[in-house]
Amino acid sequence: HFHYLHELEPGDTVYARLEGKNDIPLPRLYLSDFGGKLLVLGDIDETSNSISFTYSSLEGAAGIVLTIDGNNADIRPETRSYRLTLGLNAPYVLQGGAEAIGIPVVKESKRVNIELFVDQIVNVDQQRENFSVVGSLQLQWLDPTLAFNPADCNCSIKKRNINDIKSLSGDQEILLPVFTFFNQQGNRWSQDQVVIVESSGKAYYQERFTVTLQAPDFDFRAYPFDHQKFHVRIDLTLPTEFFSFHALDDRKSSLGEQLGEEQWSVVHVSKEVSEIPFDNNLKKSRFTMTMEMKRHLNYYLYRIFMPLFLIIGVSWSIFFLKDYGRQLGVASGNLMVFVAFNFTISDDLPRLGYLTLLDRLIITSFACAALVVFISVYQKRLEAKGKIELAGRIDNLVLIFYPLIYFFLVSFEYFVEIGKVAV
């Protein structure tokens, strides 16, 4: 871990003490300048199982870093707890005393307020498992180095484009809350990237963007009765020691009035800020906006389930014919229609390693349609052998039990699969 100290004035002295309990291994504790040059290394006190140092700055200094490095100690894979006391011109720190007075010794992580508005969700590609978002992003943070005197420009705010801010940050070594879309696929097309800076140093970044995002968490087991989660994940590129996200608890809707995606409707929207692993045991801040969506079922009811049930109904109705030759011909033709129907709807999803609910229903329906062909063939043979009465009794049994068994199997598949997804 590391912490940047506030600028030291000439004659300032930094006191630091780190202690552990029960003789646990101690990490290294040291100060270094902005270029990484070692200024002072902590001394170990075995009697108190602590490490401490004192550093005096004769001319003042900026960019000093305090580092706690456990790579030299037997600390991992377990997690150890330590107590660090840090003081400026406060020698009692070396005796374990601590009283929070005066200005902070270390620079705290800058809080970055984030707001995300999704105006449209377009091009939901289920086979490639991605979707495109058109939205607006707003960031707010406070940096005193961006402050200015309003009298110099006769203004209270300044509007800058993103290139001006980047050039200013490079010239004055100002850190900016640079971010990336973690699940971005391809380029992000940005429009109207603007930074507004107040005289106090409070900055507002606004951007309208279009981006394609990966959705590897899609779960199609209950398709087409499934609920899917669309995630927009935004990461800060610097660790939390510099910047950390904070999601504003606004009451405004985060979604546009017309999302433009007619197949889906929004069930719930949530926002979350978390810390994820970064390099060298550090962490960085992540903002996640999750949209839980469900499908509009009208298309599937009228374009898939109604034709499917009609095909099964035709398979059942042919047992009223009592003409087994014609019955066999209709059953065979109906089976071919079913095969063609299956190929028509098979291109909606990627080639998954599991069966969806619709797959199970189609397989069940196909098996029932094939069973009708087998029964018709058997009845035709009975007719050829003169066993018309037995063939008629089979007609009566099929007319009664065929729809009952089919709808039992369909209902069983539905409730079992929906129950699995719910669990």
Coordinates of C-alpha atoms in Angstrom, one line a residue:
H1 CA 0.0 0.0 0.0
F2 CA 1.1 3.6 -0.5
H3 CA -0.1 7.0 0.5
Y4 CA 0.9 10.4 -1.0
L5 CA 1.7 13.0 1.7
H6 CA 0.6 16.6 1.5
E7 CA 3.3 19.1 0.6
L8 CA 5.8 19.6 3.4
E9 CA 6.9 23.0 4.5
P10 CA 10.5 23.8 5.4
G11 CA 11.3 22.3 8.9
D12 CA 8.3 19.9 8.9
T13 CA 9.0 16.5 10.5
V14 CA 7.1 13.3 9.6
Y15 CA 6.7 10.7 12.3
A16 CA 5.4 7.2 11.4
R17 CA 4.8 4.0 13.4
L18 CA 3.4 0.7 12.3
E19 CA 2.7 -2.1 14.7
G20 CA 1.4 -5.7 14.5
K21 CA 0.0 -8.0 17.1
N22 CA 1.3 -11.3 18.4
D23 CA 4.7 -11.1 16.7
I24 CA 3.3 -11.3 13.2
P25 CA 5.8 -10.5 10.4
L26 CA 6.3 -6.8 9.8
P27 CA 6.4 -5.3 6.3
R28 CA 8.8 -2.6 5.3
L29 CA 7.9 1.0 6.0
Y30 CA 9.7 3.8 4.2
L31 CA 9.4 7.2 2.5
S32 CA 10.5 8.0 -1.0
D33 CA 10.4 11.1 -3.2
F34 CA 8.4 11.7 -6.4
G35 CA 11.2 10.0 -8.4
G36 CA 11.2 6.9 -6.2
K37 CA 14.4 7.8 -4.4
L38 CA 14.5 6.3 -0.8
L39 CA 14.4 9.1 1.9
V40 CA 14.2 7.1 5.1
L41 CA 13.6 3.4 6.0
G42 CA 11.8 2.4 9.2
D43 CA 13.6 0.7 12.1
I44 CA 12.2 -2.4 13.7
D45 CA 11.6 -2.5 17.4
E46 CA 11.3 -6.3 18.3
T47 CA 10.1 -5.7 21.8
S48 CA 6.9 -3.9 20.7
N49 CA 6.8 -5.6 17.3
S50 CA 6.7 -2.3 15.5
I51 CA 8.5 -0.3 12.9
S52 CA 8.9 3.4 12.9
F53 CA 10.9 6.3 11.4
T54 CA 11.4 10.1 11.6
Y55 CA 12.0 12.3 8.6
S56 CA 12.7 16.0 8.6
S57 CA 12.4 18.2 5.5
L58 CA 14.8 21.1 5.6
E59 CA 13.7 22.8 2.4
G60 CA 10.1 21.4 2.1
A61 CA 9.0 18.8 -0.4
A62 CA 6.1 17.7 -2.6
G63 CA 5.2 14.3 -4.0
I64 CA 6.5 12.3 -1.1
V65 CA 5.2 8.8 -0.9
L66 CA 4.8 6.6 2.2
T67 CA 5.0 2.9 1.3
I68 CA 4.0 -0.3 3.2
D69 CA 5.7 -3.2 1.4
G70 CA 5.0 -6.7 2.6
N71 CA 6.9 -8.5 -0.2
N72 CA 9.8 -9.0 2.1
A73 CA 7.8 -10.6 4.9
D74 CA 6.0 -13.9 5.3
I75 CA 2.6 -12.2 5.1
R76 CA 0.8 -13.9 2.2
P77 CA -1.3 -15.9 1.6
E78 CA -2.9 -14.9 4.9
T79 CA -4.3 -11.5 5.5
R80 CA -2.6 -9.6 8.4
S81 CA -3.9 -6.6 10.3
Y82 CA -1.6 -3.7 11.3
R83 CA -2.0 -0.3 12.8
L84 CA -0.4 2.7 11.2
T85 CA 0.0 6.0 13.0
L86 CA 1.2 8.9 11.0
G87 CA 1.8 12.5 12.2
L88 CA 3.3 15.8 11.1
N89 CA 5.3 17.5 13.8
A90 CA 3.8 15.1 16.3
P91 CA 6.6 13.1 18.1
Y92 CA 4.1 11.3 20.4
V93 CA 3.2 9.2 17.4
L94 CA 6.3 7.1 18.0
Q95 CA 4.9 6.1 21.4
G96 CA 1.7 4.8 19.8
G97 CA -0.3 7.9 20.6
A98 CA -2.8 9.3 18.0
E99 CA -5.0 12.3 18.1
A100 CA -6.6 13.6 14.9
I101 CA -5.9 17.4 14.9
G102 CA -4.9 19.8 12.2
I103 CA -4.8 19.3 8.5
P104 CA -4.6 15.7 7.1
V105 CA -1.1 14.3 6.7
V106 CA -1.9 12.1 3.6
K107 CA -3.8 13.0 0.5
E108 CA -7.2 11.3 0.5
S109 CA -8.6 9.6 -2.5
K110 CA -10.5 12.1 -4.7
R111 CA -14.2 11.3 -4.8
V112 CA -15.6 11.1 -8.3
N113 CA -19.3 11.4 -8.5
I114 CA -20.7 9.5 -11.5
E115 CA -24.1 9.6 -13.2
L116 CA -25.0 7.4 -16.2
F117 CA -28.1 7.9 -18.3
V118 CA -29.0 5.3 -20.9
D119 CA -31.1 6.8 -23.7
Q120 CA -31.3 3.8 -26.0
I121 CA -30.5 0.1 -26.1
V122 CA -30.1 -1.0 -29.7
N123 CA -28.8 -4.0 -31.6
V124 CA -29.1 -6.7 -28.9
D125 CA -27.2 -9.5 -30.7
Q126 CA -28.0 -12.7 -28.9
Q127 CA -25.7 -14.9 -31.0
R128 CA -22.7 -12.6 -30.4
E129 CA -23.9 -11.9 -26.8
N130 CA -23.5 -8.1 -27.0
F131 CA -25.6 -5.0 -27.1
S132 CA -25.2 -1.3 -28.0
V133 CA -25.9 1.6 -25.8
V134 CA -26.5 5.3 -26.5
G135 CA -26.1 7.3 -23.4
S136 CA -24.7 10.2 -21.4
L137 CA -22.0 10.1 -18.8
Q138 CA -21.3 12.8 -16.1
L139 CA -18.4 12.9 -13.7
Q140 CA -17.8 15.4 -10.9
W141 CA -14.7 15.9 -8.8
L142 CA -12.8 18.5 -6.9
D143 CA -9.2 19.3 -7.6
P144 CA -7.7 22.5 -6.0
T145 CA -5.0 22.6 -8.7
L146 CA -7.8 23.4 -11.3
A147 CA -8.9 26.4 -9.3
F148 CA -8.5 29.9 -10.7
N149 CA -9.1 33.5 -9.7
P150 CA -12.5 34.7 -11.1
A151 CA -11.1 38.3 -11.3
D152 CA -8.5 37.2 -13.9
C153 CA -11.1 36.2 -16.4
N154 CA -14.1 38.0 -15.1
C155 CA -15.9 34.7 -14.9
S156 CA -16.9 32.1 -12.3
I157 CA -16.7 29.0 -14.6
K158 CA -14.6 28.0 -17.5
K159 CA -15.7 25.7 -20.3
R160 CA -12.9 23.6 -21.8
N161 CA -12.8 20.8 -24.3
I162 CA -11.2 17.5 -23.5
N163 CA -8.0 18.2 -25.4
D164 CA -7.4 21.4 -23.4
I165 CA -7.8 19.6 -20.1
K166 CA -5.5 16.8 -21.2
S167 CA -2.9 19.4 -22.3
L168 CA -3.2 21.3 -19.0
S169 CA -2.9 18.1 -16.9
G170 CA 0.3 17.2 -18.8
D171 CA 1.8 20.6 -18.4
Q172 CA 1.0 20.9 -14.7
E173 CA 1.1 17.2 -13.8
I174 CA -2.5 17.1 -12.8
L175 CA -4.1 13.7 -12.4
L176 CA -7.5 13.2 -14.1
P177 CA -10.1 10.5 -13.4
V178 CA -9.5 8.6 -16.6
F179 CA -12.0 5.8 -17.1
T180 CA -12.7 2.9 -19.5
F181 CA -15.8 0.8 -20.2
F182 CA -14.7 -2.6 -18.9
N183 CA -16.9 -4.7 -21.1
Q184 CA -16.5 -2.5 -24.2
Q185 CA -16.3 -4.3 -27.5
G186 CA -14.7 -2.3 -30.3
N187 CA -14.6 1.5 -30.3
R188 CA -16.5 4.0 -28.2
W189 CA -17.9 6.9 -30.3
S190 CA -17.9 10.0 -28.2
Q191 CA -19.7 13.3 -28.9
D192 CA -19.7 16.6 -27.0
Q193 CA -16.9 15.8 -24.6
V194 CA -16.9 18.9 -22.4
V195 CA -15.3 19.9 -19.0
I196 CA -16.7 22.7 -17.0
V197 CA -14.4 24.0 -14.2
E198 CA -15.6 26.3 -11.4
S199 CA -13.3 28.8 -9.7
S200 CA -13.1 26.5 -6.6
G201 CA -11.6 23.7 -8.7
K202 CA -14.8 21.7 -8.9
A203 CA -14.9 20.0 -12.4
Y204 CA -17.8 18.6 -14.3
Y205 CA -17.1 16.2 -17.3
Q206 CA -20.0 15.4 -19.7
E207 CA -20.0 13.1 -22.6
R208 CA -22.5 11.6 -24.9
F209 CA -21.5 8.2 -26.3
T210 CA -22.3 5.2 -28.4
V211 CA -20.7 1.9 -27.4
T212 CA -21.1 -1.8 -28.0
L213 CA -20.8 -3.8 -24.8
Q214 CA -20.2 -7.5 -24.2
A215 CA -22.9 -9.5 -22.3
P216 CA -21.2 -12.8 -21.4
D217 CA -23.6 -13.3 -18.5
F218 CA -26.6 -14.0 -20.7
D219 CA -28.4 -17.1 -19.5
F220 CA -30.9 -18.6 -22.0
R221 CA -32.1 -21.6 -20.1
A222 CA -35.6 -20.2 -19.7
Y223 CA -35.7 -18.7 -23.2
P224 CA -38.1 -17.1 -24.2
F225 CA -39.4 -16.6 -20.7
D226 CA -36.0 -15.5 -19.5
H227 CA -34.9 -12.3 -17.7
Q228 CA -31.5 -11.0 -18.8
K229 CA -29.1 -8.6 -17.1
F230 CA -27.5 -5.9 -19.2
H231 CA -24.4 -4.6 -17.4
V232 CA -22.6 -1.3 -18.1
R233 CA -19.2 -1.5 -16.2
I234 CA -17.0 1.6 -16.0
D235 CA -13.5 1.4 -14.4
L236 CA -11.2 4.1 -13.2
T237 CA -7.7 3.5 -14.6
L238 CA -5.9 4.7 -11.5
P239 CA -6.0 2.9 -8.1
T240 CA -8.3 3.9 -5.3
E241 CA -5.4 5.8 -3.6
F242 CA -6.0 8.5 -6.2
F243 CA -9.7 8.3 -7.3
S244 CA -12.8 6.4 -6.3
F245 CA -16.2 6.4 -7.8
H246 CA -19.4 7.4 -5.9
A247 CA -22.8 6.8 -7.4
L248 CA -25.1 9.7 -6.9
D249 CA -28.4 8.7 -5.3
D250 CA -30.5 10.7 -7.6
R251 CA -34.2 10.3 -8.0
K252 CA -34.2 10.9 -11.7
S253 CA -34.7 7.9 -14.0
S254 CA -31.5 6.6 -15.5
L255 CA -33.3 5.4 -18.6
G256 CA -34.7 7.2 -21.6
E257 CA -38.4 7.3 -22.2
Q258 CA -38.0 5.3 -25.4
L259 CA -35.2 2.8 -25.3
G260 CA -35.7 1.8 -28.9
E261 CA -35.5 -1.9 -28.2
E262 CA -39.0 -3.3 -28.8
Q263 CA -38.2 -6.9 -27.9
W264 CA -37.3 -6.0 -24.3
S265 CA -38.9 -4.2 -21.3
V266 CA -37.1 -3.0 -18.2
V267 CA -37.9 -4.7 -14.9
H268 CA -35.3 -3.2 -12.6
V269 CA -32.3 -0.8 -12.7
S270 CA -29.6 -0.8 -10.0
K271 CA -26.2 1.0 -9.6
E272 CA -23.3 -0.2 -7.6
V273 CA -19.7 0.9 -6.8
S274 CA -17.2 -1.8 -6.0
E275 CA -13.4 -2.2 -5.7
I276 CA -11.7 -4.7 -8.0
P277 CA -8.1 -6.0 -8.0
F278 CA -5.5 -3.9 -9.7
D279 CA -1.7 -4.3 -10.1
N280 CA 0.6 -4.9 -7.2
N281 CA -2.2 -5.8 -4.8
L282 CA -3.8 -2.4 -5.3
K283 CA -7.5 -1.9 -6.1
K284 CA -9.4 0.3 -8.5
S285 CA -13.0 1.6 -8.4
R286 CA -15.7 0.2 -10.7
F287 CA -19.2 1.6 -11.3
T288 CA -21.8 -0.9 -12.5
M289 CA -25.2 -0.2 -13.8
T290 CA -27.4 -3.3 -14.2
M291 CA -30.6 -3.3 -16.2
E292 CA -32.7 -6.4 -15.7
M293 CA -34.9 -6.9 -18.8
K294 CA -37.6 -9.3 -19.8
R295 CA -38.9 -10.1 -23.3
H296 CA -42.1 -9.1 -24.8
L297 CA -43.9 -12.4 -25.4
N298 CA -46.3 -11.4 -28.1
Y299 CA -43.9 -12.4 -30.9
Y300 CA -43.2 -15.8 -29.4
L301 CA -46.8 -16.5 -28.6
Y302 CA -48.1 -15.7 -32.1
R303 CA -45.0 -16.7 -34.2
I304 CA -43.7 -19.7 -32.4
F305 CA -46.1 -21.2 -29.8
M306 CA -49.3 -20.9 -31.8
P307 CA -47.9 -22.6 -35.0
L308 CA -46.3 -25.2 -32.8
F309 CA -49.5 -26.1 -31.0
L310 CA -51.4 -26.0 -34.3
I311 CA -48.9 -28.6 -35.7
I312 CA -49.5 -30.8 -32.7
G313 CA -53.3 -30.2 -33.0
V314 CA -53.1 -31.4 -36.7
S315 CA -51.1 -34.5 -35.5
W316 CA -53.9 -35.3 -33.0
S317 CA -56.8 -34.6 -35.3
I318 CA -55.8 -37.1 -38.0
F319 CA -57.0 -39.9 -35.8
F320 CA -60.5 -38.9 -36.6
L321 CA -60.0 -39.9 -40.3
K322 CA -60.2 -43.7 -39.8
D323 CA -58.5 -43.9 -43.2
Y324 CA -55.0 -45.2 -42.1
G325 CA -53.4 -44.7 -45.5
R326 CA -54.4 -41.1 -45.7
Q327 CA -53.6 -40.7 -41.9
L328 CA -50.1 -41.9 -42.5
G329 CA -49.6 -39.5 -45.4
V330 CA -50.8 -36.5 -43.4
A331 CA -48.7 -37.5 -40.4
S332 CA -45.5 -37.8 -42.5
G333 CA -46.2 -34.4 -44.2
N334 CA -46.9 -32.8 -40.8
L335 CA -43.5 -34.1 -39.6
M336 CA -41.8 -32.5 -42.5
V337 CA -43.5 -29.2 -41.8
F338 CA -42.3 -29.5 -38.2
V339 CA -38.7 -30.0 -39.4
A340 CA -38.9 -26.9 -41.6
F341 CA -40.4 -24.9 -38.7
N342 CA -37.5 -26.0 -36.4
F343 CA -34.9 -24.7 -38.9
T344 CA -36.7 -21.4 -39.2
I345 CA -36.5 -20.5 -35.5
S346 CA -33.0 -22.1 -34.8
D347 CA -31.0 -19.0 -35.8
D348 CA -32.1 -16.8 -32.9
L349 CA -29.5 -18.0 -30.3
P350 CA -25.8 -18.9 -30.3
R351 CA -24.9 -22.6 -30.3
L352 CA -25.2 -23.1 -26.6
G353 CA -23.8 -26.0 -24.5
Y354 CA -27.2 -26.5 -22.9
L355 CA -30.8 -26.8 -23.9
T356 CA -33.2 -23.8 -23.6
L357 CA -36.8 -24.1 -22.5
L358 CA -37.9 -23.6 -26.1
D359 CA -35.5 -26.4 -27.2
R360 CA -37.1 -28.8 -24.8
L361 CA -40.6 -27.8 -25.9
I362 CA -39.6 -28.3 -29.6
I363 CA -37.9 -31.7 -28.9
T364 CA -41.0 -32.8 -26.9
S365 CA -43.3 -31.7 -29.7
F366 CA -41.1 -33.3 -32.4
A367 CA -41.1 -36.6 -30.5
C368 CA -44.9 -36.5 -30.2
A369 CA -45.2 -35.7 -33.9
A370 CA -42.9 -38.6 -34.7
L371 CA -44.9 -40.9 -32.4
V372 CA -48.0 -40.2 -34.5
V373 CA -46.2 -41.4 -37.6
F374 CA -45.2 -44.6 -35.8
I375 CA -48.7 -45.2 -34.5
S376 CA -50.1 -44.6 -38.0
V377 CA -47.7 -47.1 -39.5
Y378 CA -48.7 -49.7 -36.9
Q379 CA -52.4 -49.0 -37.5
K380 CA -51.8 -49.4 -41.3
R381 CA -50.2 -52.9 -40.6
L382 CA -53.2 -53.8 -38.4
E383 CA -55.5 -52.8 -41.2
A384 CA -53.6 -55.0 -43.7
K385 CA -53.9 -57.9 -41.3
G386 CA -57.6 -57.4 -40.9
K387 CA -57.5 -56.2 -37.3
I388 CA -59.6 -53.1 -37.9
E389 CA -61.2 -53.3 -34.4
L390 CA -57.8 -53.1 -32.6
A391 CA -56.8 -50.2 -34.8
G392 CA -60.0 -48.4 -33.9
R393 CA -59.4 -48.9 -30.2
I394 CA -56.0 -47.3 -30.7
D395 CA -57.7 -44.3 -32.3
N396 CA -59.9 -43.9 -29.3
L397 CA -57.0 -44.2 -26.8
V398 CA -54.9 -41.7 -28.8
L399 CA -57.7 -39.2 -29.1
I400 CA -58.1 -39.2 -25.3
F401 CA -54.5 -39.5 -24.0
Y402 CA -52.4 -37.8 -26.7
P403 CA -53.3 -34.2 -25.8
L404 CA -53.2 -35.0 -22.1
I405 CA -49.7 -36.5 -22.2
Y406 CA -48.5 -33.7 -24.5
F407 CA -49.7 -30.8 -22.3
F408 CA -48.4 -32.6 -19.2
L409 CA -44.9 -32.9 -20.7
V410 CA -45.0 -29.3 -21.8
S411 CA -46.1 -28.0 -18.4
F412 CA -43.6 -30.2 -16.7
E413 CA -40.7 -28.8 -18.8
Y414 CA -41.9 -25.2 -18.2
F415 CA -42.3 -25.4 -14.5
V416 CA -39.1 -27.4 -13.9
E417 CA -36.9 -25.0 -16.0
I418 CA -38.5 -21.9 -14.6
G419 CA -37.9 -23.3 -11.1
K420 CA -34.2 -23.9 -11.8
V421 CA -33.7 -20.4 -13.1
A422 CA -35.5 -19.0 -10.0
V423 CA -33.3 -21.0 -7.7

